[in-house]
PDB file of C-alpha atoms in Angstrom:
ATOM      1  CA  MET A  22       0.020  -0.015  -0.042  1.00  0.00           C
ATOM      2  CA  PRO A  23       2.769   2.542   0.670  1.00  0.00           C
ATOM      3  CA  THR A  24       4.238   1.738  -2.752  1.00  0.00           C
ATOM      4  CA  VAL A  25       0.775   2.520  -4.403  1.00  0.00           C
ATOM      5  CA  THR A  26       0.581   5.718  -2.556  1.00  0.00           C
ATOM      6  CA  HIS A  27       4.060   6.777  -3.788  1.00  0.00           C
ATOM      7  CA  GLU A  28       3.123   5.919  -7.332  1.00  0.00           C
ATOM      8  CA  ARG A  29       0.050   8.151  -7.056  1.00  0.00           C
ATOM      9  CA  VAL A  30       2.150  11.030  -5.961  1.00  0.00           C
ATOM     10  CA  ASN A  31       4.426  10.633  -8.895  1.00  0.00           C
ATOM     11  CA  LEU A  32       1.727  10.494 -11.312  1.00  0.00           C
ATOM     12  CA  ALA A  33       0.209  13.661 -10.002  1.00  0.00           C
ATOM     13  CA  SER A  34       3.469  15.483 -10.225  1.00  0.00           C
ATOM     14  CA  ILE A  35       3.755  14.193 -13.899  1.00  0.00           C
ATOM     15  CA  ALA A  36       0.362  15.498 -14.572  1.00  0.00           C
ATOM     16  CA  VAL A  37       1.381  18.901 -13.130  1.00  0.00           C
ATOM     17  CA  ASN A  38       4.402  18.983 -15.279  1.00  0.00           C
ATOM     18  CA  LEU A  39       2.475  18.257 -18.399  1.00  0.00           C
ATOM     19  CA  THR A  40       0.133  21.035 -17.606  1.00  0.00           C
ATOM     20  CA  VAL A  41       2.984  23.308 -17.263  1.00  0.00           C
ATOM     21  CA  MET A  42       4.566  22.167 -20.532  1.00  0.00           C
ATOM     22  CA  GLU A  43       1.232  22.623 -22.252  1.00  0.00           C
ATOM     23  CA  VAL A  44       1.049  26.220 -21.180  1.00  0.00           C
ATOM     24  CA  VAL A  45       4.577  26.886 -22.277  1.00  0.00           C
ATOM     25  CA  GLY A  46       4.135  25.363 -25.629  1.00  0.00           C
ATOM     26  CA  ARG A  47       0.708  26.895 -26.128  1.00  0.00           C
ATOM     27  CA  GLN A  48       1.950  29.287 -28.863  1.00  0.00           C
ATOM     28  CA  GLU A  49       2.829  26.373 -31.224  1.00  0.00           C
ATOM     29  CA  ALA A  50      -0.584  25.851 -32.770  1.00  0.00           C
ATOM     30  CA  ALA A  51      -1.410  22.809 -34.849  1.00  0.00           C
ATOM     31  CA  VAL A  52      -1.269  23.429 -38.576  1.00  0.00           C
ATOM     32  CA  PHE A  53      -2.684  21.147 -41.290  1.00  0.00           C
ATOM     33  CA  THR A  54      -2.440  21.382 -45.127  1.00  0.00           C
ATOM     34  CA  TRP A  55      -5.255  19.753 -47.334  1.00  0.00           C
ATOM     35  CA  ASN A  56      -3.835  17.515 -50.069  1.00  0.00           C
ATOM     36  CA  PRO A  57      -6.607  17.658 -52.719  1.00  0.00           C
ATOM     37  CA  VAL A  58      -5.034  14.791 -54.694  1.00  0.00           C
ATOM     38  CA  GLU A  59      -5.027  12.265 -51.942  1.00  0.00           C
ATOM     39  CA  GLN A  60      -7.989  13.927 -50.186  1.00  0.00           C
ATOM     40  CA  MET A  61      -6.449  14.020 -46.776  1.00  0.00           C
ATOM     41  CA  TRP A  62      -4.920  16.375 -44.288  1.00  0.00           C
ATOM     42  CA  VAL A  63      -1.156  16.583 -43.775  1.00  0.00           C
ATOM     43  CA  GLN A  64       0.077  18.121 -40.557  1.00  0.00           C
ATOM     44  CA  GLU A  65       2.487  20.792 -41.026  1.00  0.00           C
ATOM     45  CA  ARG A  66       3.708  21.536 -37.432  1.00  0.00           C
ATOM     46  CA  GLY A  67       2.368  21.482 -33.792  1.00  0.00           C
ATOM     47  CA  GLY A  68       1.780  18.810 -31.398  1.00  0.00           C
ATOM     48  CA  ALA A  69      -0.550  15.792 -31.796  1.00  0.00           C
ATOM     49  CA  ALA A  70      -3.972  17.104 -32.704  1.00  0.00           C
ATOM     50  CA  LYS A  71      -7.083  15.967 -34.410  1.00  0.00           C
ATOM     51  CA  PRO A  72      -7.260  17.355 -38.010  1.00  0.00           C
ATOM     52  CA  PRO A  73     -10.006  19.702 -39.026  1.00  0.00           C
ATOM     53  CA  PRO A  74     -13.065  18.458 -40.888  1.00  0.00           C
ATOM     54  CA  ALA A  75     -12.804  18.214 -44.671  1.00  0.00           C
ATOM     55  CA  PRO A  76     -12.837  21.730 -46.194  1.00  0.00           C
ATOM     56  CA  HIS A  77     -15.750  23.035 -48.297  1.00  0.00           C
ATOM     57  CA  ASP A  78     -13.504  23.151 -51.464  1.00  0.00           C
ATOM     58  CA  VAL A  79     -11.819  19.867 -51.501  1.00  0.00           C
ATOM     59  CA  HIS A  80     -10.009  20.560 -54.847  1.00  0.00           C
ATOM     60  CA  ALA A  81      -7.817  23.422 -53.477  1.00  0.00           C
ATOM     61  CA  ILE A  82      -4.636  23.436 -51.666  1.00  0.00           C
ATOM     62  CA  GLN A  83      -5.134  25.117 -48.374  1.00  0.00           C
ATOM     63  CA  THR A  84      -3.583  25.505 -44.897  1.00  0.00           C
ATOM     64  CA  TRP A  85      -5.499  25.727 -41.655  1.00  0.00           C
ATOM     65  CA  PHE A  86      -4.348  26.360 -38.029  1.00  0.00           C
ATOM     66  CA  LEU A  87      -6.183  25.831 -34.795  1.00  0.00           C
ATOM     67  CA  ASP A  88      -6.804  28.960 -32.702  1.00  0.00           C
ATOM     68  CA  THR A  89      -6.646  27.581 -29.175  1.00  0.00           C
ATOM     69  CA  ASP A  90      -8.107  30.763 -27.707  1.00  0.00           C
ATOM     70  CA  GLU A  91     -11.208  30.565 -29.839  1.00  0.00           C
ATOM     71  CA  ASN A  92     -11.028  26.823 -30.343  1.00  0.00           C
ATOM     72  CA  GLU A  93     -11.687  27.152 -33.994  1.00  0.00           C
ATOM     73  CA  TRP A  94      -9.910  26.303 -37.270  1.00  0.00           C
ATOM     74  CA  ILE A  95      -8.823  29.242 -39.287  1.00  0.00           C
ATOM     75  CA  GLN A  96      -7.422  29.309 -42.863  1.00  0.00           C
ATOM     76  CA  THR A  97      -4.078  30.945 -43.329  1.00  0.00           C
ATOM     77  CA  VAL A  98      -1.314  31.225 -46.007  1.00  0.00           C
ATOM     78  CA  LEU A  99       0.090  28.067 -47.554  1.00  0.00           C
ATOM     79  CA  GLY A 100       2.522  26.164 -45.331  1.00  0.00           C
ATOM     80  CA  PRO A 101       5.722  24.621 -46.566  1.00  0.00           C
ATOM     81  CA  MET A 102       3.883  21.331 -47.643  1.00  0.00           C
ATOM     82  CA  GLY A 103       1.193  23.492 -49.498  1.00  0.00           C
ATOM     83  CA  ARG A 104       4.000  25.408 -51.293  1.00  0.00           C
ATOM     84  CA  GLN A 105       5.642  22.131 -52.314  1.00  0.00           C
ATOM     85  CA  LEU A 106       2.277  20.815 -53.690  1.00  0.00           C
ATOM     86  CA  ALA A 107       1.769  24.056 -55.538  1.00  0.00           C
ATOM     87  CA  ALA A 108       5.227  23.922 -57.242  1.00  0.00           C
ATOM     88  CA  GLN A 109       4.683  20.322 -58.075  1.00  0.00           C
ATOM     89  CA  TRP A 110       1.228  20.731 -59.870  1.00  0.00           C
ATOM     90  CA  ARG A 111       1.817  24.015 -61.630  1.00  0.00           C
ATOM     91  CA  GLY A 112      -1.836  24.720 -60.916  1.00  0.00           C
ATOM     92  CA  ALA A 113      -0.451  25.973 -57.656  1.00  0.00           C
ATOM     93  CA  HIS A 114      -3.730  26.970 -56.066  1.00  0.00           C
ATOM     94  CA  ARG A 115      -5.888  24.290 -57.726  1.00  0.00           C
ATOM     95  CA  VAL A 116      -5.512  20.583 -58.628  1.00  0.00           C
ATOM     96  CA  PRO A 117      -4.522  20.416 -62.309  1.00  0.00           C
ATOM     97  CA  ASP A 118      -7.919  19.062 -63.502  1.00  0.00           C
ATOM     98  CA  ALA A 119      -7.986  21.709 -66.230  1.00  0.00           C
ATOM     99  CA  ALA A 120      -4.655  20.438 -67.556  1.00  0.00           C
ATOM    100  CA  ILE A 121      -5.924  16.850 -67.781  1.00  0.00           C
ATOM    101  CA  ALA A 122      -9.080  18.040 -69.482  1.00  0.00           C
ATOM    102  CA  ARG A 123      -7.108  19.794 -72.079  1.00  0.00           C
ATOM    103  CA  GLN A 124      -5.219  16.813 -73.250  1.00  0.00           C
ATOM    104  CA  PRO A 125      -7.925  15.092 -75.232  1.00  0.00           C
ATOM    105  CA  LYS A 126      -8.922  18.460 -76.716  1.00  0.00           C
ATOM    106  CA  THR A 127      -5.346  18.933 -78.083  1.00  0.00           C
ATOM    107  CA  THR A 128      -5.135  15.395 -79.242  1.00  0.00           C
ATOM    108  CA  LYS A 129      -8.327  15.707 -81.177  1.00  0.00           C
ATOM    109  CA  LYS A 130      -7.185  18.954 -82.881  1.00  0.00           C
ATOM    110  CA  ARG A 131      -3.848  17.372 -83.783  1.00  0.00           C
ATOM    111  CA  SER A 132      -5.420  14.054 -84.989  1.00  0.00           C
ATOM    112  CA  ARG A 133      -7.458  15.975 -87.604  1.00  0.00           C
ATOM    113  CA  LEU A 134      -4.558  17.347 -89.504  1.00  0.00           C
ATOM    114  CA  PRO A 135      -3.019  13.944 -90.659  1.00  0.00           C
ATOM    115  CA  PHE A 136      -6.514  12.870 -91.958  1.00  0.00           C
ATOM    116  CA  ALA A 137      -6.959  16.143 -93.759  1.00  0.00           C
ATOM    117  CA  ILE A 138      -3.438  15.948 -95.343  1.00  0.00           C
ATOM    118  CA  ALA A 139      -3.980  12.339 -96.290  1.00  0.00           C
ATOM    119  CA  GLY A 140      -7.232  13.402 -97.972  1.00  0.00           C
ATOM    120  CA  VAL A 141      -5.720  16.041 -99.952  1.00  0.00           C
ATOM    121  CA  ILE A 142      -2.857  13.660-101.159  1.00  0.00           C
ATOM    122  CA  VAL A 143      -5.358  11.049-102.198  1.00  0.00           C
ATOM    123  CA  ILE A 144      -7.404  13.628-104.242  1.00  0.00           C
ATOM    124  CA  ALA A 145      -4.347  14.987-105.798  1.00  0.00           C
ATOM    125  CA  ARG A 146      -3.221  11.501-106.909  1.00  0.00           C
ATOM    126  CA  ILE A 147      -6.554  10.600-108.206  1.00  0.00           C
ATOM    127  CA  GLY A 148      -6.819  13.861-110.194  1.00  0.00           C
ATOM    128  CA  GLY A 149      -3.349  13.652-111.502  1.00  0.00           C
ATOM    129  CA  VAL A 150      -2.217  16.142-114.035  1.00  0.00           C
ATOM    130  CA  ALA A 151      -5.688  17.135-114.727  1.00  0.00           C
ATOM    131  CA  LEU A 152      -6.118  18.668-111.303  1.00  0.00           C
ATOM    132  CA  ALA A 153      -2.507  19.908-111.207  1.00  0.00           C
ATOM    133  CA  ALA A 154      -3.022  21.926-114.402  1.00  0.00           C
ATOM    134  CA  PRO A 155      -6.107  23.938-113.316  1.00  0.00           C
ATOM    135  CA  GLY A 156      -4.421  24.418-109.956  1.00  0.00           C
ATOM    136  CA  LEU A 157      -1.509  26.133-111.640  1.00  0.00           C
ATOM    137  CA  MET A 158      -3.538  27.945-114.170  1.00  0.00           C
ATOM    138  CA  ASN A 159      -6.088  29.416-111.574  1.00  0.00           C
ATOM    139  CA  PRO A 160      -3.352  31.282-109.684  1.00  0.00           C
ATOM    140  CA  ASN A 161      -2.431  33.241-112.744  1.00  0.00           C
ATOM    141  CA  ALA A 162      -6.001  34.134-113.492  1.00  0.00           C
ATOM    142  CA  THR A 163      -6.919  34.948-109.779  1.00  0.00           C
ATOM    143  CA  PRO A 164      -3.768  36.314-108.118  1.00  0.00           C
ATOM    144  CA  ALA A 165      -5.502  36.903-104.705  1.00  0.00           C
ATOM    145  CA  PRO A 166      -5.780  33.282-103.514  1.00  0.00           C
ATOM    146  CA  SER A 167      -2.826  31.913-105.429  1.00  0.00           C
ATOM    147  CA  ASN A 168      -0.122  34.387-104.734  1.00  0.00           C
ATOM    148  CA  PRO A 169       1.307  32.590-101.721  1.00  0.00           C
ATOM    149  CA  ILE A 170       1.522  29.332-103.726  1.00  0.00           C
ATOM    150  CA  ALA A 171       2.481  30.574-107.346  1.00  0.00           C
ATOM    151  CA  VAL A 172       6.211  31.055-107.956  1.00  0.00           C
ATOM    152  CA  THR A 173       6.090  34.212-110.057  1.00  0.00           C
ATOM    153  CA  PRO A 174       8.536  36.604-108.655  1.00  0.00           C
ATOM    154  CA  GLY A 175       7.782  39.499-111.094  1.00  0.00           C
ATOM    155  CA  ASP A 176       4.069  39.827-111.327  1.00  0.00           C
ATOM    156  CA  SER A 177       2.885  38.047-108.179  1.00  0.00           C
ATOM    157  CA  THR A 178       4.574  40.213-105.608  1.00  0.00           C
ATOM    158  CA  ALA A 179       3.015  43.504-106.817  1.00  0.00           C
ATOM    159  CA  PRO A 180      -0.698  42.394-106.802  1.00  0.00           C
ATOM    160  CA  SER A 181      -0.315  40.110-103.914  1.00  0.00           C
ATOM    161  CA  ALA A 182       0.918  42.809-101.548  1.00  0.00           C
ATOM    162  CA  ALA A 183      -2.396  44.715-101.776  1.00  0.00           C
ATOM    163  CA  PRO A 184      -5.058  41.971-101.734  1.00  0.00           C
ATOM    164  CA  SER A 185      -3.230  39.631 -99.377  1.00  0.00           C
ATOM    165  CA  VAL A 186      -2.519  42.333 -96.607  1.00  0.00           C
ATOM    166  CA  ALA A 187      -5.970  43.940 -96.882  1.00  0.00           C
ATOM    167  CA  PRO A 188      -8.120  40.768 -96.210  1.00  0.00           C
ATOM    168  CA  THR A 189      -5.727  39.469 -93.435  1.00  0.00           C
ATOM    169  CA  ALA A 190      -5.775  42.915 -91.778  1.00  0.00           C
ATOM    170  CA  GLU A 191      -9.584  43.198 -91.808  1.00  0.00           C
ATOM    171  CA  PRO A 192     -10.860  39.725 -90.724  1.00  0.00           C
ATOM    172  CA  THR A 193      -8.074  38.625 -88.474  1.00  0.00           C
ATOM    173  CA  ALA A 194      -6.910  41.897 -86.870  1.00  0.00           C
ATOM    174  CA  ASP A 195     -10.388  43.227 -86.167  1.00  0.00           C
ATOM    175  CA  PRO A 196     -11.867  40.233 -84.221  1.00  0.00           C
ATOM    176  CA  THR A 197      -8.725  39.599 -82.308  1.00  0.00           C
ATOM    177  CA  GLN A 198      -7.710  43.228 -81.576  1.00  0.00           C
ATOM    178  CA  ALA A 199     -11.239  44.248 -80.668  1.00  0.00           C
ATOM    179  CA  PRO A 200     -11.485  42.178 -77.541  1.00  0.00           C
ATOM    180  CA  THR A 201      -7.829  42.729 -76.579  1.00  0.00           C
ATOM    181  CA  ALA A 202      -7.900  46.425 -77.313  1.00  0.00           C
ATOM    182  CA  ALA A 203     -11.088  46.943 -75.145  1.00  0.00           C
ATOM    183  CA  PRO A 204      -9.534  45.805 -71.801  1.00  0.00           C
ATOM    184  CA  THR A 205      -6.206  47.263 -72.661  1.00  0.00           C
ATOM    185  CA  ALA A 206      -7.830  50.664 -73.423  1.00  0.00           C
ATOM    186  CA  ARG A 207      -9.828  50.696 -70.142  1.00  0.00           C
ATOM    187  CA  PRO A 208      -7.863  52.576 -67.401  1.00  0.00           C
ATOM    188  CA  ARG A 209      -6.376  50.423 -64.801  1.00  0.00           C
ATOM    189  CA  PRO A 210      -8.305  50.635 -61.471  1.00  0.00           C
ATOM    190  CA  ALA A 211      -6.750  52.809 -58.833  1.00  0.00           C
ATOM    191  CA  GLY A 212      -4.970  51.115 -56.044  1.00  0.00           C
ATOM    192  CA  PRO A 213      -1.892  49.086 -55.315  1.00  0.00           C
ATOM    193  CA  SER A 214      -1.045  46.342 -57.838  1.00  0.00           C
ATOM    194  CA  TYR A 215       1.159  43.345 -58.276  1.00  0.00           C
ATOM    195  CA  THR A 216       2.408  41.720 -61.437  1.00  0.00           C
ATOM    196  CA  LEU A 217       2.675  38.022 -61.534  1.00  0.00           C
ATOM    197  CA  LYS A 218       5.382  36.097 -63.332  1.00  0.00           C
ATOM    198  CA  ASN A 219       3.121  35.297 -66.274  1.00  0.00           C
ATOM    199  CA  GLY A 220       2.315  39.029 -66.717  1.00  0.00           C
ATOM    200  CA  THR A 221      -1.052  39.038 -64.979  1.00  0.00           C
ATOM    201  CA  VAL A 222      -1.732  42.261 -62.975  1.00  0.00           C
ATOM    202  CA  VAL A 223      -3.622  42.067 -59.733  1.00  0.00           C
ATOM    203  CA  THR A 224      -4.944  45.398 -58.384  1.00  0.00           C
ATOM    204  CA  TYR A 225      -6.379  46.005 -54.900  1.00  0.00           C
ATOM    205  CA  THR A 226      -9.407  48.370 -55.152  1.00  0.00           C
ATOM    206  CA  GLY A 227     -10.612  48.043 -51.559  1.00  0.00           C
ATOM    207  CA  PRO A 228     -10.033  50.260 -48.530  1.00  0.00           C
ATOM    208  CA  LEU A 229      -6.806  50.235 -46.552  1.00  0.00           C
ATOM    209  CA  THR A 230      -8.592  50.755 -43.136  1.00  0.00           C
ATOM    210  CA  ALA A 231     -11.393  48.849 -41.427  1.00  0.00           C
ATOM    211  CA  THR A 232     -13.181  48.805 -38.225  1.00  0.00           C
ATOM    212  CA  ARG A 233     -12.474  46.146 -35.531  1.00  0.00           C
ATOM    213  CA  ASN A 234     -15.017  43.245 -35.142  1.00  0.00           C
ATOM    214  CA  ALA A 235     -16.600  44.064 -38.497  1.00  0.00           C
ATOM    215  CA  THR A 236     -15.529  43.098 -41.960  1.00  0.00           C
ATOM    216  CA  LEU A 237     -12.986  44.399 -44.566  1.00  0.00           C
ATOM    217  CA  PRO A 238     -14.500  44.609 -48.093  1.00  0.00           C
ATOM    218  CA  ALA A 239     -11.396  43.413 -49.976  1.00  0.00           C
ATOM    219  CA  SER A 240     -11.990  43.953 -53.683  1.00  0.00           C
ATOM    220  CA  PHE A 241      -9.527  43.069 -56.519  1.00  0.00           C
ATOM    221  CA  ALA A 242      -9.308  43.405 -60.260  1.00  0.00           C
ATOM    222  CA  VAL A 243      -7.304  40.812 -62.291  1.00  0.00           C
ATOM    223  CA  VAL A 244      -6.188  41.448 -65.949  1.00  0.00           C
ATOM    224  CA  GLN A 245      -4.118  38.998 -67.797  1.00  0.00           C
ATOM    225  CA  ALA A 246      -1.082  39.979 -69.884  1.00  0.00           C
ATOM    226  CA  ASN A 247      -2.926  39.752 -73.244  1.00  0.00           C
ATOM    227  CA  GLY A 248      -5.400  42.274 -71.850  1.00  0.00           C
ATOM    228  CA  ARG A 249      -8.241  39.818 -71.025  1.00  0.00           C
ATOM    229  CA  VAL A 250      -9.729  39.638 -67.617  1.00  0.00           C
ATOM    230  CA  GLY A 251      -8.610  36.976 -65.199  1.00  0.00           C
ATOM    231  CA  SER A 252     -10.668  33.990 -64.001  1.00  0.00           C
ATOM    232  CA  GLY A 253     -10.375  31.236 -61.533  1.00  0.00           C
ATOM    233  CA  SER A 254     -10.070  30.744 -57.673  1.00  0.00           C
ATOM    234  CA  PHE A 255      -8.722  33.625 -55.574  1.00  0.00           C
ATOM    235  CA  GLY A 256      -7.680  33.738 -51.987  1.00  0.00           C
ATOM    236  CA  VAL A 257      -7.155  36.690 -49.581  1.00  0.00           C
ATOM    237  CA  PHE A 258      -5.303  36.673 -46.301  1.00  0.00           C
ATOM    238  CA  LEU A 259      -5.200  39.242 -43.523  1.00  0.00           C
ATOM    239  CA  ASN A 260      -1.860  38.313 -42.048  1.00  0.00           C
ATOM    240  CA  ASP A 261      -0.295  39.172 -38.797  1.00  0.00           C
ATOM    241  CA  PRO A 262       3.360  37.979 -38.970  1.00  0.00           C
ATOM    242  CA  VAL A 263       3.617  37.969 -35.217  1.00  0.00           C
ATOM    243  CA  THR A 264       0.470  36.568 -33.789  1.00  0.00           C
ATOM    244  CA  VAL A 265      -1.036  33.467 -35.456  1.00  0.00           C
ATOM    245  CA  SER A 266      -4.510  33.995 -33.900  1.00  0.00           C
ATOM    246  CA  ASN A 267      -4.882  37.382 -35.687  1.00  0.00           C
ATOM    247  CA  ARG A 268      -4.757  35.809 -39.133  1.00  0.00           C
ATOM    248  CA  ARG A 269      -7.909  35.619 -41.292  1.00  0.00           C
ATOM    249  CA  ALA A 270      -8.345  34.067 -44.787  1.00  0.00           C
ATOM    250  CA  VAL A 271     -11.198  33.999 -47.256  1.00  0.00           C
ATOM    251  CA  ASN A 272     -11.458  32.274 -50.728  1.00  0.00           C
ATOM    252  CA  GLY A 273     -13.718  33.002 -53.646  1.00  0.00           C
ATOM    253  CA  THR A 274     -13.959  32.925 -57.477  1.00  0.00           C
ATOM    254  CA  ILE A 275     -13.285  35.831 -59.838  1.00  0.00           C
ATOM    255  CA  ASP A 276     -16.406  36.917 -61.792  1.00  0.00           C
ATOM    256  CA  GLY A 277     -16.792  37.433 -65.568  1.00  0.00           C
ATOM    257  CA  ASN A 278     -15.557  40.999 -65.453  1.00  0.00           C
ATOM    258  CA  GLY A 279     -12.266  39.816 -63.756  1.00  0.00           C
ATOM    259  CA  ARG A 280     -13.215  41.239 -60.291  1.00  0.00           C
ATOM    260  CA  ILE A 281     -13.791  39.734 -56.938  1.00  0.00           C
ATOM    261  CA  LEU A 282     -15.098  41.114 -53.607  1.00  0.00           C
ATOM    262  CA  LEU A 283     -14.342  39.165 -50.411  1.00  0.00           C
ATOM    263  CA  GLN A 284     -15.526  40.138 -46.930  1.00  0.00           C
ATOM    264  CA  ILE A 285     -12.634  39.311 -44.502  1.00  0.00           C
ATOM    265  CA  PRO A 286     -13.612  39.262 -40.793  1.00  0.00           C
ATOM    266  CA  THR A 287     -11.792  41.809 -38.592  1.00  0.00           C
ATOM    267  CA  ASN A 288     -12.340  40.166 -35.211  1.00  0.00           C
ATOM    268  CA  VAL A 289      -8.771  40.691 -34.520  1.00  0.00           C
ATOM    269  CA  GLN A 290      -6.640  43.072 -32.312  1.00  0.00           C
ATOM    270  CA  ALA A 291      -6.230  46.749 -33.596  1.00  0.00           C
ATOM    271  CA  GLY A 292      -3.047  47.253 -35.539  1.00  0.00           C
ATOM    272  CA  SER A 293      -1.617  46.986 -39.109  1.00  0.00           C
ATOM    273  CA  TYR A 294      -1.771  43.719 -41.001  1.00  0.00           C
ATOM    274  CA  GLN A 295      -0.421  42.451 -44.249  1.00  0.00           C
ATOM    275  CA  LEU A 296      -2.987  41.963 -46.962  1.00  0.00           C
ATOM    276  CA  LEU A 297      -1.929  39.025 -49.208  1.00  0.00           C
ATOM    277  CA  PHE A 298      -3.518  37.307 -52.135  1.00  0.00           C
ATOM    278  CA  SER A 299      -3.148  33.879 -53.777  1.00  0.00           C
ATOM    279  CA  PHE A 300      -3.744  33.551 -57.471  1.00  0.00           C
ATOM    280  CA  GLY A 301      -2.052  31.894 -60.358  1.00  0.00           C
ATOM    281  CA  GLY A 302       0.299  29.921 -58.382  1.00  0.00           C
ATOM    282  CA  GLU A 303       1.734  32.790 -56.497  1.00  0.00           C
ATOM    283  CA  THR A 304       1.136  34.338 -52.994  1.00  0.00           C
ATOM    284  CA  ALA A 305       2.249  37.924 -52.404  1.00  0.00           C
ATOM    285  CA  GLN A 306       1.547  40.923 -50.300  1.00  0.00           C
ATOM    286  CA  ILE A 307      -0.302  43.619 -52.125  1.00  0.00           C
ATOM    287  CA  ALA A 308      -1.065  46.206 -49.352  1.00  0.00           C
ATOM    288  CA  THR A 309      -0.938  46.928 -45.697  1.00  0.00           C
ATOM    289  CA  VAL A 310      -4.339  47.381 -43.905  1.00  0.00           C
ATOM    290  CA  THR A 311      -4.952  49.135 -40.572  1.00  0.00           C
ATOM    291  CA  ILE A 312      -7.587  47.816 -38.255  1.00  0.00           C
ATOM    292  CA  ARG A 313      -8.937  50.322 -35.803  1.00  0.00           C
TER     293      ARG A 313
END
């Protein structure tokens, strides 16, 4: 019986030590990254903890941490594992489903060319000289379509310059330049901007101040390098580089006009915060927001 009592005392002291250790290491919150390919959580850091429930968007790479004060899971910037997955899949923020879907389209387009060329060769062989002779005669009579094919250095260059340049400038330049010129001609929205590696420009058009315990209406405009509006998933992070519990993140999808508005909760301590965005495989700071 004395031995049992001694063991109980030791267990009590161990429990007290564990409680102290828990308080000391309280700042190390559990962080998990969602792997959308394997559909599972991967723990980035922190002690042993139960992972959060499956996210709403199971096809996006995302990192969540456990706010022990509020006892809730909060999404934050990508952790090291999330950045590795983003670099591995090139889709960065998303699973490369679009890349997989594009492969059959490209193969279909490429597969039509051999059949078309084979059909032309068969027709040319069947027609023989009878088809070849009109083919050579028609270019001389109609210089517009045959100038690129006919080998007449003297006469073909002069007439082909006018008719060949005019039709290509009107049908091809107008439809292609009309949509690209429209977004390029439109003035860029006022606000801080960031240029991605692929030339896409992200501009923050929202306010730089917000009231505490409310929301920050974070609005963005995305324009690609070719002048067309951007599209796809877009993430915004209100980041406190010092305190993990003062970090907030919201995700959304860009609309048809290349714009997005996300309401970020400001239930954080007053101060200055980094406003980061995640789009096109990159995560960067675009502005500094003051919470009052």
